[in-house]
Amino acid sequence: MPLIWKIAIGFALGIVAGAVLKDKAQVLAPIGKIFITLLKMLIVPLVFSSLVVGTASLGDPRKLGRIGAKTIVLYLVTTAVAIVIGLVLGNILQPGSGMALSVDTSGFKAPVPPSIVDVLLGIFPDNIAKSLTEANMLQIIVFALFFGVSAVLAGEKGKPVIALMDSVAEAMYKLTGIVMAFAPYGVFALIATTVAKYGLSVLAPFAKVILAVYLGCFLHALLVYSGLIMLVVKKSPLWYFSGVRESTLTAFVTRSSSATLPVTMRVAQENLGVSEGIASFVLPLGATINMDGTALYQGVCALFIAQAYGIPLSMGAQASIILTATLASIGTAGVPGAGLIMLTLVLTAVGLPVEGVALVAGIDAVLDMARTAINVTGDSCVAAVVAKTEGELRDVERSL
Ligand code: ASP
């Protein structure tokens, strides 16, 4: 049986187990935790080794620069479109009208987000050993790019280290496959514990905001990703979404773009045919800075909170949400719940009360699942587009 079916069965059984076991489902929590831990274990060696090989294989630093520019532009544009979709839905569905009185925000301490300048300055590593132990993705990317280029410049003497990294990367992809064999159980446990925690009574008052975020994510995938895949990659959306379903599903249950990264890198290469050079650069960068789902969610939530507090938001204020939510989503770490912390930045920028985050905090995990799934799906879409335009997309034989 193909792995994706096993994962789907784990998912479905997890929903049932969560609903039946209720609080007792928490005994399954360690299984989910082990799955996430194993995925995280892969990230640093996989990203570092494959990015060194990828950089070396792309060779020409000018090509690297061009790929970098394309990637960043695509990431920014897709993120801005996601926010617009979020704002449109927030205006149409009015998820926050009549909310404020029903939620108790007393005793809630608003989280403090890191400043955007610090985030940007933090991409340069002063001690690569520290960056590796902290799994600081942007610093690892910067160092691996420098290292890959330098290894090529070192000529004959540089070749062994590239060959070594190639072999490390290969082994890490195999290990990713081994860890994914455990995915059906991990997915089962993660979804069971989530379902057990969030009964209908908890979710019902938030039905509209949940609907806005989920519908927004769906529309974004349908319009933006399908559009890019059809227009640029010249393939059907079905080819794309079935190719990346393992990573979309893993992101949904783990709620972490970072933890999902090894899966994203594997499916982009194996199922979409993206070259290692492109995948190893575009995807780790995307897992760190490209968060379409998070940006969309921040757009929806800003409006939700404004409506809940009865504060009207002018068109100008909504336009400035596009800018701040783009920045906030770039600064959002690819870990569960990070988007909620960065939401405070957006709220402050448009003069909304930061306590507003308390309104969504209780159900944030449910919103996090959808936004993380979209975050990750957006990364591989951009990887496929960049690969296609660079002639780095292989044709892969696979049934849908
Ligand atoms: N959990 C999201 C991610 O890892 C970030 C967020 O909280 O919005 O992509």
mmCIF file of N, CA, C and O in Angstrom, residues 18-19 21-26 190-203 255 361-366:
data_model
loop_
_atom_site.group_PDB
_atom_site.id
_atom_site.type_symbol
_atom_site.label_atom_id
_atom_site.label_comp_id
_atom_site.label_asym_id
_atom_site.label_seq_id
_atom_site.Cartn_x
_atom_site.Cartn_y
_atom_site.Cartn_z
ATOM 1 N N GLY A 18 -9.606 10.330 18.606
ATOM 2 C CA GLY A 18 -9.679 11.570 19.395
ATOM 3 C C GLY A 18 -11.089 11.814 19.895
ATOM 4 O O GLY A 18 -11.314 12.193 21.046
ATOM 5 N N ALA A 19 -12.071 11.588 19.003
ATOM 6 C CA ALA A 19 -13.462 11.844 19.376
ATOM 7 C C ALA A 19 -13.941 10.832 20.418
ATOM 8 O O ALA A 19 -14.685 11.184 21.333
ATOM 9 N N LEU A 21 -11.893 8.744 22.485
ATOM 10 C CA LEU A 21 -11.090 8.681 23.718
ATOM 11 C C LEU A 21 -11.150 9.959 24.557
ATOM 12 O O LEU A 21 -10.850 9.946 25.747
ATOM 13 N N LYS A 22 -11.481 11.066 23.901
ATOM 14 C CA LYS A 22 -11.483 12.391 24.579
ATOM 15 C C LYS A 22 -10.180 12.615 25.333
ATOM 16 O O LYS A 22 -9.110 12.432 24.773
ATOM 17 N N ASP A 23 -10.256 12.969 26.631
ATOM 18 C CA ASP A 23 -9.032 13.295 27.387
ATOM 19 C C ASP A 23 -8.019 12.154 27.399
ATOM 20 O O ASP A 23 -6.815 12.384 27.463
ATOM 21 N N LYS A 24 -8.537 10.933 27.346
ATOM 22 C CA LYS A 24 -7.625 9.783 27.398
ATOM 23 C C LYS A 24 -6.696 9.736 26.180
ATOM 24 O O LYS A 24 -5.653 9.081 26.200
ATOM 25 N N ALA A 25 -7.083 10.446 25.122
ATOM 26 C CA ALA A 25 -6.244 10.445 23.912
ATOM 27 C C ALA A 25 -4.861 11.026 24.193
ATOM 28 O O ALA A 25 -3.928 10.803 23.424
ATOM 29 N N GLN A 26 -4.726 11.747 25.307
ATOM 30 C CA GLN A 26 -3.412 12.348 25.606
ATOM 31 C C GLN A 26 -2.324 11.294 25.826
ATOM 32 O O GLN A 26 -1.145 11.601 25.708
ATOM 33 N N LEU A 190 -1.007 12.604 16.468
ATOM 34 C CA LEU A 190 -1.108 14.068 16.493
ATOM 35 C C LEU A 190 -2.544 14.526 16.269
ATOM 36 O O LEU A 190 -3.044 15.422 16.950
ATOM 37 N N ILE A 191 -3.221 13.875 15.327
ATOM 38 C CA ILE A 191 -4.580 14.319 15.025
ATOM 39 C C ILE A 191 -5.535 13.890 16.151
ATOM 40 O O ILE A 191 -6.447 14.627 16.519
ATOM 41 N N ALA A 192 -5.272 12.730 16.738
ATOM 42 C CA ALA A 192 -6.138 12.264 17.837
ATOM 43 C C ALA A 192 -6.058 13.231 19.020
ATOM 44 O O ALA A 192 -7.090 13.608 19.593
ATOM 45 N N THR A 193 -4.839 13.650 19.375
ATOM 46 C CA THR A 193 -4.722 14.542 20.534
ATOM 47 C C THR A 193 -5.336 15.908 20.234
ATOM 48 O O THR A 193 -5.930 16.530 21.104
ATOM 49 N N THR A 194 -5.217 16.358 18.978
ATOM 50 C CA THR A 194 -5.811 17.666 18.644
ATOM 51 C C THR A 194 -7.335 17.589 18.689
ATOM 52 O O THR A 194 -7.992 18.460 19.259
ATOM 53 N N VAL A 195 -7.892 16.548 18.079
ATOM 54 C CA VAL A 195 -9.354 16.413 18.062
ATOM 55 C C VAL A 195 -9.880 16.309 19.504
ATOM 56 O O VAL A 195 -10.885 16.923 19.860
ATOM 57 N N ALA A 196 -9.155 15.545 20.350
ATOM 58 C CA ALA A 196 -9.603 15.372 21.737
ATOM 59 C C ALA A 196 -9.616 16.713 22.484
ATOM 60 O O ALA A 196 -10.458 16.958 23.335
ATOM 61 N N LYS A 197 -8.674 17.568 22.118
ATOM 62 C CA LYS A 197 -8.539 18.832 22.850
ATOM 63 C C LYS A 197 -9.588 19.859 22.439
ATOM 64 O O LYS A 197 -10.041 20.674 23.245
ATOM 65 N N TYR A 198 -9.959 19.838 21.161
ATOM 66 C CA TYR A 198 -10.873 20.873 20.670
ATOM 67 C C TYR A 198 -12.218 20.283 20.315
ATOM 68 O O TYR A 198 -12.425 19.866 19.178
ATOM 69 N N GLY A 199 -13.118 20.249 21.267
ATOM 70 C CA GLY A 199 -14.474 19.760 20.989
ATOM 71 C C GLY A 199 -15.233 20.827 20.211
ATOM 72 O O GLY A 199 -14.776 21.971 20.077
ATOM 73 N N LEU A 200 -16.405 20.446 19.715
ATOM 74 C CA LEU A 200 -17.217 21.397 18.954
ATOM 75 C C LEU A 200 -17.602 22.612 19.781
ATOM 76 O O LEU A 200 -17.682 23.722 19.279
ATOM 77 N N SER A 201 -17.796 22.382 21.103
ATOM 78 C CA SER A 201 -18.234 23.497 21.935
ATOM 79 C C SER A 201 -17.158 24.579 22.018
ATOM 80 O O SER A 201 -17.455 25.763 22.162
ATOM 81 N N VAL A 202 -15.894 24.164 21.919
ATOM 82 C CA VAL A 202 -14.813 25.154 21.950
ATOM 83 C C VAL A 202 -14.760 25.906 20.621
ATOM 84 O O VAL A 202 -14.526 27.116 20.575
ATOM 85 N N LEU A 203 -14.996 25.168 19.540
ATOM 86 C CA LEU A 203 -14.793 25.753 18.211
ATOM 87 C C LEU A 203 -15.993 26.561 17.710
ATOM 88 O O LEU A 203 -15.823 27.525 16.969
ATOM 89 N N ARG A 255 2.127 21.190 12.401
ATOM 90 C CA ARG A 255 2.037 22.641 12.557
ATOM 91 C C ARG A 255 3.412 23.297 12.556
ATOM 92 O O ARG A 255 3.630 24.298 13.220
ATOM 93 N N ALA A 361 -6.278 33.039 20.696
ATOM 94 C CA ALA A 361 -5.259 32.139 21.261
ATOM 95 C C ALA A 361 -5.816 30.744 21.558
ATOM 96 O O ALA A 361 -5.161 29.737 21.301
ATOM 97 N N GLY A 362 -7.045 30.696 22.053
ATOM 98 C CA GLY A 362 -7.614 29.419 22.476
ATOM 99 C C GLY A 362 -7.795 28.417 21.348
ATOM 100 O O GLY A 362 -7.772 27.209 21.563
ATOM 101 N N ILE A 363 -7.990 28.936 20.145
ATOM 102 C CA ILE A 363 -8.225 28.014 19.027
ATOM 103 C C ILE A 363 -7.098 28.098 18.007
ATOM 104 O O ILE A 363 -7.209 27.617 16.878
ATOM 105 N N ASP A 364 -6.000 28.736 18.406
ATOM 106 C CA ASP A 364 -4.955 29.005 17.419
ATOM 107 C C ASP A 364 -4.414 27.742 16.753
ATOM 108 O O ASP A 364 -4.067 27.758 15.576
ATOM 109 N N ALA A 365 -4.340 26.653 17.513
ATOM 110 C CA ALA A 365 -3.774 25.423 16.932
ATOM 111 C C ALA A 365 -4.572 24.977 15.706
ATOM 112 O O ALA A 365 -4.009 24.496 14.723
ATOM 113 N N VAL A 366 -5.889 25.179 15.775
ATOM 114 C CA VAL A 366 -6.739 24.752 14.663
ATOM 115 C C VAL A 366 -6.463 25.603 13.419
ATOM 116 O O VAL A 366 -6.425 25.106 12.288
#
